[in-house]
Amino acid sequence: MPRMTAEELEQFLYSHFPDTAHRAFKVERVDEMFAQVRMRYDRRHLRPGGTISGPSLMMLSDTAMYMALLGMIGPVALAVTTNLNINFLRKPEQADVIAECKLLKLGKRLAVGEVTMYSEGDHAPVAHATVTYSIPPERPH
Amino acid sequence: MPRMTAEELEQFLYSHFPDTAHRAFKVERVDEMFAQVRMRYDRRHLRPGGTISGPSLMMLSDTAMYMALLGMIGPVALAVTTNLNINFLRKPEQADVIAECKLLKLGKRLAVGEVTMYSEGDHAPVAHATVTYSIPPERPH
Amino acid sequence: MPRMTAEELEQFLYSHFPDTAHRAFKVERVDEMFAQVRMRYDRRHLRPGGTISGPSLMMLSDTAMYMALLGMIGPVALAVTTNLNINFLRKPEQADVIAECKLLKLGKRLAVGEVTMYSEGDHAPVAHATVTYSIPPERPH
Amino acid sequence: MPRMTAEELEQFLYSHFPDTAHRAFKVERVDEMFAQVRMRYDRRHLRPGGTISGPSLMMLSDTAMYMALLGMIGPVALAVTTNLNINFLRKPEQADVIAECKLLKLGKRLAVGEVTMYSEGDHAPVAHATVTYSIPPERPH
């Protein structure tokens, strides 16, 4: 059972990350070893050719993993990404992107998740990432 | 011999990418199969704990690779990242980050580079990435 | 619809790869954008601590991707791996390992798949890989 | 200063890994945060088209990292790979392959290295990997 609701996670995200880019993210669902995050379509995320930029999708995948992890372990701001591997699969539509993160492992020191990203209303994934977080030794309760 | 100078590459970057985050990047050096890009220290790139955010470093590594590639093949805006793998190695200093990208392969269809990132004035790398770009069939001359 | 059956794929594998390690692999199922491959438990795949070695799991993930790809495009021996990223998640049991590969993208030049590996009879994955293959320009029919 | 010589590392490798494929490996040099390992050319490592197989190069990169790590921390058989990312860059020659591993980080819990692989006598790399090892809490002295 997750320890935090989607609303609590989104509030945590906004209060801890001053980067306004995060305002484009909406935590839509959190479940056992799972989180779904939406990135609202925004012209600032575009790159030449009118497509959503790679860095936006990287940030989205990292955030979806962070939300899935914090959902399970609670608000540990200092959990940090140690590895992120992303494959860009096809040109995203000019639409919101939905990221679904499934935790593959939740250990004491490391958590690994995979994130599949879709343009809203489309079934073919636009990108896929695997993300590893290192969890600091002490956890709050 | 590179086909574009550091100044030309930086101008290309600014004119093709509306995302103002790129304004933090300075193309410092371009050479045979090599580019060096500086990310100026900026509070907006911070994350909890005062460290430079992962997404900023991902964007930096992707940009350094793009600059190394365009330096060799000329201004091909539609070259796109297909894979990026990044390891975060240590907490960056509150300082500029320097990315050095070395092209490992420059094929007709794919280019692969590795990027090592340092806090200015420090020898231990803060992050390391490998990045693959797909090159569109026709190239401008 | 796949172009090759599980039996045809396994025969192709055995006839094209002299490395006897492949004899440990059994192609169990092939479907639209999907293949399932079993690695039979074999003492030669062990490493200190009695666990199945990392290289065996890497080879398994690469083979599962190759089978999923050839299932869709037919017997193209010269398709080659360009990138493989694997996360080792937990110590495998002393049992067969089942790899399930789902193709995320099947383009003209590149195919990307993700592979989840389980010890037989266990639900928690032991490893997860993403694999990219480059497809040579001409394909046999 | 490394804690083990190249000879000690090779002996450790052979005695702990029953897989005879390791017999193809020769630890050539070990230095501060560095190891060089040679994979002798062997027909068993070939794949269709006469090239050295991907799994052989994966195993080589993993082994080079293991040697660089044990060189620094001593004979800790239970250090395990947690992530390996490899890019295959060009068709290797029918020759020995030399792997050079540079440790990028040597932490208490995680070590990260990058491995560049060359066909003997050739300057262009055939493959490049980044490898992460998890180090068990207690270390022998």
XYZ file of C-alpha atoms in Angstrom:
564
model
C 0.000 0.000 0.000
C 1.394 3.440 -0.912
C 2.176 5.771 2.021
C 1.319 8.959 0.138
C -1.588 9.972 -2.067
C -1.204 11.488 -5.540
C -2.131 14.894 -4.059
C 0.475 14.630 -1.291
C 3.144 13.604 -3.786
C 2.389 16.492 -6.113
C 2.454 18.940 -3.218
C 5.792 17.511 -2.080
C 7.174 17.882 -5.608
C 6.095 21.498 -5.969
C 7.320 22.536 -2.527
C 10.760 20.920 -2.845
C 11.647 21.769 -6.433
C 11.918 25.450 -7.272
C 12.330 24.699 -10.998
C 9.066 25.875 -12.506
C 9.247 23.186 -15.162
C 7.846 20.840 -12.559
C 4.607 22.856 -12.618
C 3.901 21.132 -15.930
C 3.668 17.796 -14.067
C 0.510 16.378 -12.579
C 0.659 13.253 -10.402
C -2.398 11.377 -11.617
C -2.262 8.056 -9.860
C -0.185 6.248 -7.281
C -0.543 2.598 -6.459
C 1.477 -0.352 -5.116
C 4.914 -0.006 -6.793
C 3.396 2.308 -9.415
C 2.890 5.970 -10.315
C 1.405 7.784 -13.293
C 2.460 11.353 -14.057
C 1.180 13.664 -16.785
C 3.311 16.336 -18.444
C 1.058 19.045 -19.776
C 1.797 20.136 -23.311
C 3.753 23.374 -23.256
C 5.465 25.213 -26.101
C 8.584 25.603 -23.929
C 9.183 21.854 -24.187
C 9.434 21.935 -27.962
C 12.571 21.473 -30.048
C 13.219 22.020 -33.788
C 10.619 20.166 -35.847
C 7.913 21.000 -33.273
C 8.466 17.918 -31.159
C 8.682 17.669 -27.364
C 12.328 17.901 -26.289
C 14.364 14.973 -25.031
C 15.288 16.738 -21.777
C 11.589 17.210 -20.981
C 11.006 13.476 -21.372
C 14.099 12.685 -19.286
C 12.811 14.956 -16.538
C 9.376 13.382 -16.789
C 10.763 9.851 -16.470
C 12.929 10.831 -13.507
C 9.948 12.490 -11.813
C 7.601 9.532 -12.416
C 10.189 7.247 -10.803
C 10.639 9.636 -7.879
C 6.876 9.697 -7.311
C 6.552 5.892 -7.493
C 9.422 5.557 -5.001
C 8.226 8.210 -2.542
C 4.750 6.725 -2.764
C 6.221 3.575 -1.234
C 8.826 4.934 1.215
C 7.357 8.316 2.162
C 8.705 11.865 1.674
C 12.485 11.287 1.474
C 13.683 14.361 -0.411
C 17.273 13.189 -0.431
C 16.751 10.017 -2.425
C 18.820 10.653 -5.549
C 18.993 9.290 -9.078
C 22.148 7.261 -9.680
C 21.431 5.984 -13.192
C 18.943 6.847 -15.904
C 18.787 5.151 -19.278
C 16.277 6.409 -21.824
C 15.353 5.299 -25.330
C 13.506 7.766 -27.549
C 11.189 5.701 -29.693
C 9.092 7.997 -31.857
C 8.226 11.663 -32.352
C 5.690 12.624 -29.669
C 2.419 14.243 -30.702
C 1.759 17.860 -29.787
C -0.194 16.640 -26.794
C 0.223 15.826 -23.100
C 2.614 12.975 -22.358
C 1.624 10.306 -19.818
C 4.386 8.460 -17.935
C 3.687 5.163 -16.204
C 6.352 4.006 -13.771
C 6.478 0.475 -12.422
C 8.972 -0.269 -9.639
C 10.970 -3.390 -10.517
C 12.900 -3.461 -7.267
C 12.551 -1.672 -3.955
C 15.576 -2.562 -1.854
C 17.009 -0.924 1.260
C 19.692 0.914 -0.684
C 18.577 0.893 -4.316
C 15.273 1.121 -6.144
C 14.872 0.452 -9.867
C 11.887 1.328 -11.988
C 10.868 1.322 -15.608
C 8.918 4.159 -17.151
C 6.895 3.995 -20.361
C 5.757 7.301 -21.875
C 2.839 7.825 -24.279
C 1.344 10.794 -26.075
C -2.178 11.141 -24.736
C -4.611 9.114 -26.822
C -1.902 7.057 -28.507
C -0.865 3.478 -27.730
C 2.650 3.392 -29.188
C 5.197 4.532 -26.584
C 7.214 7.682 -27.380
C 9.990 6.861 -24.925
C 11.017 4.265 -22.359
C 13.376 4.720 -19.418
C 14.860 2.683 -16.620
C 15.830 4.664 -13.549
C 17.815 3.762 -10.415
C 17.566 5.725 -7.178
C 19.862 5.457 -4.201
C 17.984 5.601 -0.894
C 19.772 7.275 2.026
C 20.362 5.051 5.074
C 17.874 6.697 7.476
C 14.267 7.032 6.487
C 11.686 9.241 8.197
C 8.460 7.582 9.361
C 38.508 19.116 -38.856
C 35.265 20.496 -37.356
C 32.936 22.248 -39.813
C 31.621 24.764 -37.287
C 33.314 26.971 -34.712
C 32.295 27.133 -31.052
C 30.635 30.511 -31.748
C 28.644 29.164 -34.702
C 27.516 26.159 -32.669
C 26.374 28.299 -29.764
C 24.477 30.611 -32.115
C 22.829 27.603 -33.757
C 21.817 26.257 -30.348
C 20.279 29.542 -29.190
C 18.428 30.176 -32.437
C 16.923 26.678 -32.727
C 15.972 26.004 -29.110
C 13.437 28.350 -27.590
C 13.885 26.785 -24.129
C 15.660 29.483 -22.166
C 17.502 26.858 -20.128
C 19.906 26.606 -23.048
C 20.990 30.176 -22.338
C 22.913 28.736 -19.396
C 25.136 26.830 -21.844
C 28.340 28.157 -23.328
C 30.116 26.219 -26.087
C 33.729 26.621 -25.047
C 35.670 24.466 -27.431
C 35.103 22.296 -30.463
C 37.703 20.039 -31.977
C 38.021 16.847 -34.030
C 35.342 14.495 -32.567
C 35.167 16.659 -29.424
C 33.211 19.468 -27.778
C 33.358 21.179 -24.402
C 30.280 22.928 -23.024
C 29.929 24.911 -19.799
C 26.711 25.122 -17.816
C 26.717 28.322 -15.810
C 25.719 27.944 -12.199
C 22.117 29.020 -11.764
C 19.828 28.653 -8.756
C 17.071 27.327 -11.020
C 19.103 24.153 -11.581
C 19.155 23.285 -7.901
C 17.266 20.480 -6.189
C 16.681 19.751 -2.486
C 19.988 19.670 -0.616
C 21.318 22.537 -2.760
C 22.742 20.343 -5.482
C 22.480 20.809 -9.247
C 19.502 18.809 -10.528
C 19.787 15.594 -12.488
C 17.699 16.920 -15.386
C 20.110 19.841 -15.789
C 23.026 17.434 -16.100
C 21.074 15.236 -18.532
C 20.341 18.283 -20.669
C 23.974 19.335 -20.482
C 25.236 15.919 -21.590
C 22.740 15.800 -24.447
C 23.750 19.305 -25.556
C 27.490 18.562 -25.374
C 26.939 15.529 -27.603
C 24.807 17.558 -30.024
C 27.554 20.177 -30.271
C 30.298 17.574 -30.830
C 28.179 15.948 -33.551
C 27.149 19.160 -35.341
C 30.734 20.321 -35.150
C 31.593 17.366 -37.390
C 28.561 17.126 -39.703
C 27.374 20.744 -39.836
C 24.066 22.335 -38.743
C 21.627 19.408 -38.977
C 18.849 20.482 -36.626
C 16.917 17.262 -37.110
C 19.547 14.901 -35.744
C 17.817 13.388 -32.708
C 18.839 11.587 -29.552
C 17.855 7.917 -29.598
C 19.505 6.759 -26.364
C 21.009 8.486 -23.360
C 22.493 6.678 -20.382
C 23.743 8.739 -17.449
C 25.428 7.836 -14.173
C 25.364 10.402 -11.396
C 28.639 9.992 -9.525
C 28.876 12.623 -6.803
C 27.156 15.748 -5.538
C 28.211 18.657 -7.770
C 29.669 21.778 -6.203
C 27.713 25.018 -6.320
C 29.754 26.011 -9.352
C 29.697 25.869 -13.139
C 29.721 22.365 -14.602
C 32.032 21.582 -17.542
C 31.023 18.790 -19.953
C 33.581 17.194 -22.245
C 32.161 15.084 -25.048
C 34.280 12.689 -27.083
C 32.682 11.075 -30.138
C 33.301 7.320 -30.059
C 31.647 6.654 -33.390
C 30.483 8.840 -36.251
C 28.635 6.624 -38.717
C 26.256 7.520 -41.525
C 23.182 6.694 -39.472
C 24.303 6.683 -35.849
C 26.776 8.648 -33.758
C 27.792 7.690 -30.223
C 29.622 9.862 -27.739
C 30.655 9.800 -24.135
C 30.388 12.837 -21.903
C 32.265 13.416 -18.659
C 31.050 16.273 -16.443
C 33.081 18.095 -13.773
C 32.399 20.880 -11.313
C 34.705 23.721 -12.278
C 38.031 23.418 -10.476
C 37.477 19.808 -9.436
C 38.983 16.672 -10.978
C 36.510 14.014 -9.846
C 33.645 13.690 -12.350
C 30.130 14.501 -11.095
C 28.397 12.566 -13.866
C 29.140 10.518 -16.965
C 26.844 9.882 -19.916
C 26.848 7.986 -23.176
C 24.589 9.400 -25.855
C 23.456 8.063 -29.248
C 22.120 10.304 -32.004
C 20.340 9.194 -35.140
C 21.402 11.183 -38.201
C 18.732 11.822 -40.847
C 19.521 10.417 -44.332
C 20.080 13.729 -46.145
C 22.623 16.152 -44.863
C 22.895 19.793 -45.884
C 26.233 20.970 -47.281
C 1.495 -11.666 -37.007
C 4.928 -13.214 -36.493
C 6.645 -14.572 -39.606
C 8.430 -17.391 -37.816
C 7.293 -19.962 -35.271
C 9.089 -20.658 -31.984
C 10.509 -23.864 -33.511
C 11.830 -22.064 -36.596
C 13.431 -19.385 -34.451
C 15.154 -21.891 -32.210
C 16.445 -23.825 -35.222
C 17.749 -20.582 -36.735
C 19.504 -19.748 -33.465
C 21.201 -23.123 -33.157
C 22.292 -23.245 -36.790
C 23.755 -19.720 -36.880
C 25.488 -19.549 -33.517
C 28.291 -21.998 -32.926
C 28.609 -20.953 -29.257
C 27.253 -23.942 -27.390
C 25.955 -21.699 -24.611
C 22.964 -21.069 -26.842
C 21.994 -24.734 -26.427
C 20.770 -23.759 -22.976
C 18.103 -21.575 -24.588
C 14.637 -22.725 -25.536
C 12.320 -20.428 -27.517
C 9.021 -21.028 -25.786
C 6.629 -18.581 -27.371
C 6.576 -15.992 -30.108
C 3.746 -13.571 -30.679
C 3.056 -10.123 -32.131
C 6.031 -7.988 -30.972
C 6.843 -10.562 -28.287
C 9.049 -13.555 -27.535
C 9.603 -15.726 -24.484
C 12.888 -17.609 -24.070
C 13.895 -20.029 -21.314
C 17.472 -20.481 -20.122
C 17.835 -23.917 -18.641
C 19.599 -24.046 -15.313
C 23.191 -25.121 -15.841
C 26.103 -25.173 -13.406
C 28.298 -23.485 -16.009
C 26.253 -20.294 -15.607
C 27.030 -19.970 -11.921
C 29.296 -17.425 -10.267
C 30.655 -17.174 -6.691
C 27.818 -17.428 -4.191
C 26.058 -20.000 -6.391
C 24.086 -17.471 -8.387
C 23.531 -17.373 -12.157
C 26.188 -15.168 -13.744
C 25.542 -11.689 -15.100
C 26.926 -12.551 -18.551
C 24.439 -15.432 -18.831
C 21.567 -13.044 -18.154
C 22.992 -10.499 -20.624
C 23.192 -13.201 -23.279
C 19.667 -14.324 -22.454
C 18.253 -10.798 -22.765
C 20.068 -10.240 -26.059
C 18.774 -13.561 -27.401
C 15.181 -12.912 -26.321
C 15.292 -9.574 -28.149
C 16.801 -11.208 -31.244
C 14.025 -13.811 -31.267
C 11.265 -11.193 -30.841
C 12.772 -9.157 -33.681
C 13.340 -12.059 -36.095
C 9.847 -13.285 -35.306
C 8.575 -10.040 -36.858
C 11.044 -9.435 -39.716
C 12.118 -12.977 -40.627
C 15.550 -14.662 -40.522
C 17.940 -11.685 -40.825
C 21.134 -13.058 -39.322
C 22.979 -9.781 -39.742
C 20.746 -7.677 -37.522
C 23.114 -6.581 -34.744
C 22.831 -5.270 -31.219
C 23.846 -1.623 -30.959
C 22.974 -0.964 -27.308
C 22.115 -3.121 -24.327
C 21.340 -1.783 -20.878
C 20.719 -4.256 -18.073
C 19.801 -3.862 -14.414
C 20.438 -6.809 -12.102
C 17.665 -6.720 -9.526
C 17.994 -9.708 -7.235
C 19.879 -12.962 -6.830
C 18.302 -15.538 -9.169
C 17.138 -18.871 -7.772
C 18.968 -22.039 -8.780
C 16.304 -22.608 -11.411
C 15.543 -21.933 -15.059
C 15.263 -18.252 -15.968
C 12.383 -17.085 -18.197
C 12.894 -13.977 -20.347
C 9.931 -12.100 -21.772
C 10.753 -9.598 -24.507
C 8.289 -6.965 -25.650
C 9.207 -4.903 -28.721
C 8.689 -1.210 -27.967
C 9.588 -0.048 -31.453
C 10.060 -1.774 -34.778
C 11.354 0.806 -37.236
C 13.063 0.363 -40.591
C 16.531 0.914 -39.155
C 16.206 0.394 -35.410
C 14.229 -1.890 -33.147
C 14.009 -1.456 -29.375
C 12.730 -3.989 -26.894
C 12.500 -4.469 -23.177
C 13.195 -7.790 -21.523
C 12.068 -8.853 -18.060
C 13.677 -11.971 -16.580
C 12.235 -14.191 -13.826
C 13.395 -17.292 -12.004
C 10.869 -19.987 -12.839
C 8.047 -20.004 -10.336
C 8.870 -16.566 -8.936
C 7.118 -13.252 -9.665
C 9.819 -10.759 -8.720
C 12.071 -10.046 -11.709
C 15.774 -10.980 -11.369
C 16.907 -8.639 -14.144
C 15.536 -6.168 -16.682
C 17.144 -5.084 -19.943
C 16.460 -2.740 -22.817
C 18.059 -3.714 -26.097
C 18.455 -1.901 -29.428
C 19.119 -3.699 -32.702
C 20.198 -2.127 -35.951
C 18.474 -3.670 -38.966
C 20.502 -3.880 -42.188
C 18.995 -1.991 -45.176
C 18.034 -5.017 -47.288
C 15.861 -7.696 -45.802
C 15.372 -11.170 -47.218
C 11.798 -12.376 -47.805
C 47.814 2.220 -5.118
C 46.206 -1.065 -6.195
C 46.025 -3.808 -3.523
C 46.401 -6.689 -5.978
C 48.740 -7.318 -8.884
C 47.586 -8.330 -12.367
C 48.732 -11.905 -11.637
C 46.804 -12.069 -8.360
C 43.682 -10.724 -10.035
C 43.855 -13.240 -12.856
C 44.380 -16.084 -10.400
C 41.399 -14.874 -8.369
C 39.273 -14.748 -11.527
C 40.187 -18.255 -12.641
C 39.713 -19.794 -9.209
C 36.328 -18.200 -8.522
C 34.669 -18.528 -11.911
C 34.157 -22.034 -13.195
C 32.923 -20.747 -16.580
C 35.740 -21.673 -18.927
C 35.051 -18.621 -21.076
C 37.052 -16.670 -18.522
C 40.144 -18.630 -19.567
C 40.177 -16.436 -22.663
C 40.866 -13.415 -20.434
C 44.300 -12.167 -19.484
C 44.688 -9.389 -16.905
C 47.440 -7.319 -18.474
C 47.744 -4.293 -16.271
C 46.303 -2.900 -13.074
C 46.894 0.604 -11.822
C 45.272 3.280 -9.676
C 41.545 3.154 -10.604
C 42.413 1.258 -13.796
C 42.656 -2.233 -15.296
C 43.439 -3.578 -18.749
C 42.173 -7.009 -19.771
C 42.790 -8.883 -23.014
C 40.301 -11.312 -24.538
C 42.162 -13.771 -26.705
C 40.664 -14.358 -30.125
C 38.716 -17.603 -30.110
C 36.381 -19.028 -32.747
C 33.795 -19.773 -30.054
C 33.207 -16.040 -29.616
C 32.142 -15.556 -33.201
C 28.652 -14.843 -34.473
C 27.205 -14.875 -38.030
C 29.298 -12.680 -40.292
C 32.479 -13.833 -38.530
C 32.447 -11.106 -35.913
C 33.101 -11.417 -32.179
C 29.788 -11.872 -30.396
C 28.110 -9.198 -28.320
C 27.897 -11.415 -25.219
C 31.667 -11.937 -25.329
C 32.215 -8.182 -25.296
C 29.663 -7.755 -22.498
C 31.484 -10.375 -20.450
C 34.804 -8.718 -21.208
C 33.573 -5.292 -20.094
C 32.089 -6.727 -16.911
C 35.334 -8.563 -16.160
C 37.539 -5.524 -16.823
C 35.412 -3.523 -14.374
C 35.564 -6.318 -11.789
C 39.362 -6.406 -12.077
C 39.695 -2.606 -11.767
C 37.440 -2.666 -8.702
C 39.096 -5.633 -6.957
C 42.474 -4.100 -7.733
C 41.424 -1.210 -5.470
C 39.391 -2.940 -2.740
C 40.958 -6.412 -2.643
C 39.472 -9.852 -3.338
C 35.752 -9.319 -2.615
C 34.125 -12.105 -4.601
C 30.626 -10.990 -3.674
C 30.774 -7.555 -5.252
C 28.073 -7.769 -7.928
C 27.167 -5.919 -11.089
C 23.989 -3.869 -10.689
C 23.949 -2.107 -14.064
C 25.775 -2.523 -17.338
C 25.230 -0.366 -20.396
C 27.109 -1.198 -23.577
C 27.260 0.405 -27.012
C 28.546 -1.694 -29.893
C 30.373 0.712 -32.170
C 31.914 -1.224 -35.045
C 32.573 -4.759 -36.232
C 35.622 -6.069 -34.344
C 38.572 -7.472 -36.265
C 39.326 -11.185 -36.042
C 41.911 -10.388 -33.389
C 42.313 -10.114 -29.636
C 40.196 -7.430 -27.983
C 41.768 -5.137 -25.362
C 39.510 -3.631 -22.686
C 40.620 -0.595 -20.695
C 38.566 0.158 -17.602
C 38.778 3.469 -15.774
C 36.979 3.759 -12.437
C 34.898 6.940 -12.403
C 33.702 6.503 -8.842
C 34.736 4.287 -5.967
C 32.246 4.828 -3.160
C 31.496 2.740 -0.082
C 28.435 1.141 -1.637
C 28.735 1.704 -5.382
C 31.551 1.793 -7.893
C 31.148 3.001 -11.480
C 33.594 2.484 -14.306
C 33.794 3.018 -18.022
C 35.326 0.463 -20.334
C 36.608 1.119 -23.846
C 37.325 -1.921 -26.020
C 39.663 -2.053 -29.051
C 40.677 -4.714 -31.537
C 44.411 -5.197 -31.069
C 46.358 -2.859 -33.306
C 43.375 -0.619 -34.058
C 42.588 2.803 -32.566
C 38.853 3.041 -33.192
C 36.904 1.504 -30.287
C 34.709 -1.519 -31.077
C 32.546 -1.114 -27.994
C 32.145 1.073 -24.918
C 30.471 0.164 -21.648
C 29.659 1.754 -18.329
C 29.347 -0.653 -15.434
C 28.106 -0.242 -11.849
C 29.028 -2.645 -9.057
C 27.436 -2.838 -5.659
C 29.969 -3.430 -2.889
C 28.853 -5.554 0.082
C 28.959 -3.784 3.488
C 31.915 -5.659 4.987
C 35.217 -5.692 3.197
C 38.132 -7.983 3.942
C 41.469 -6.381 4.691
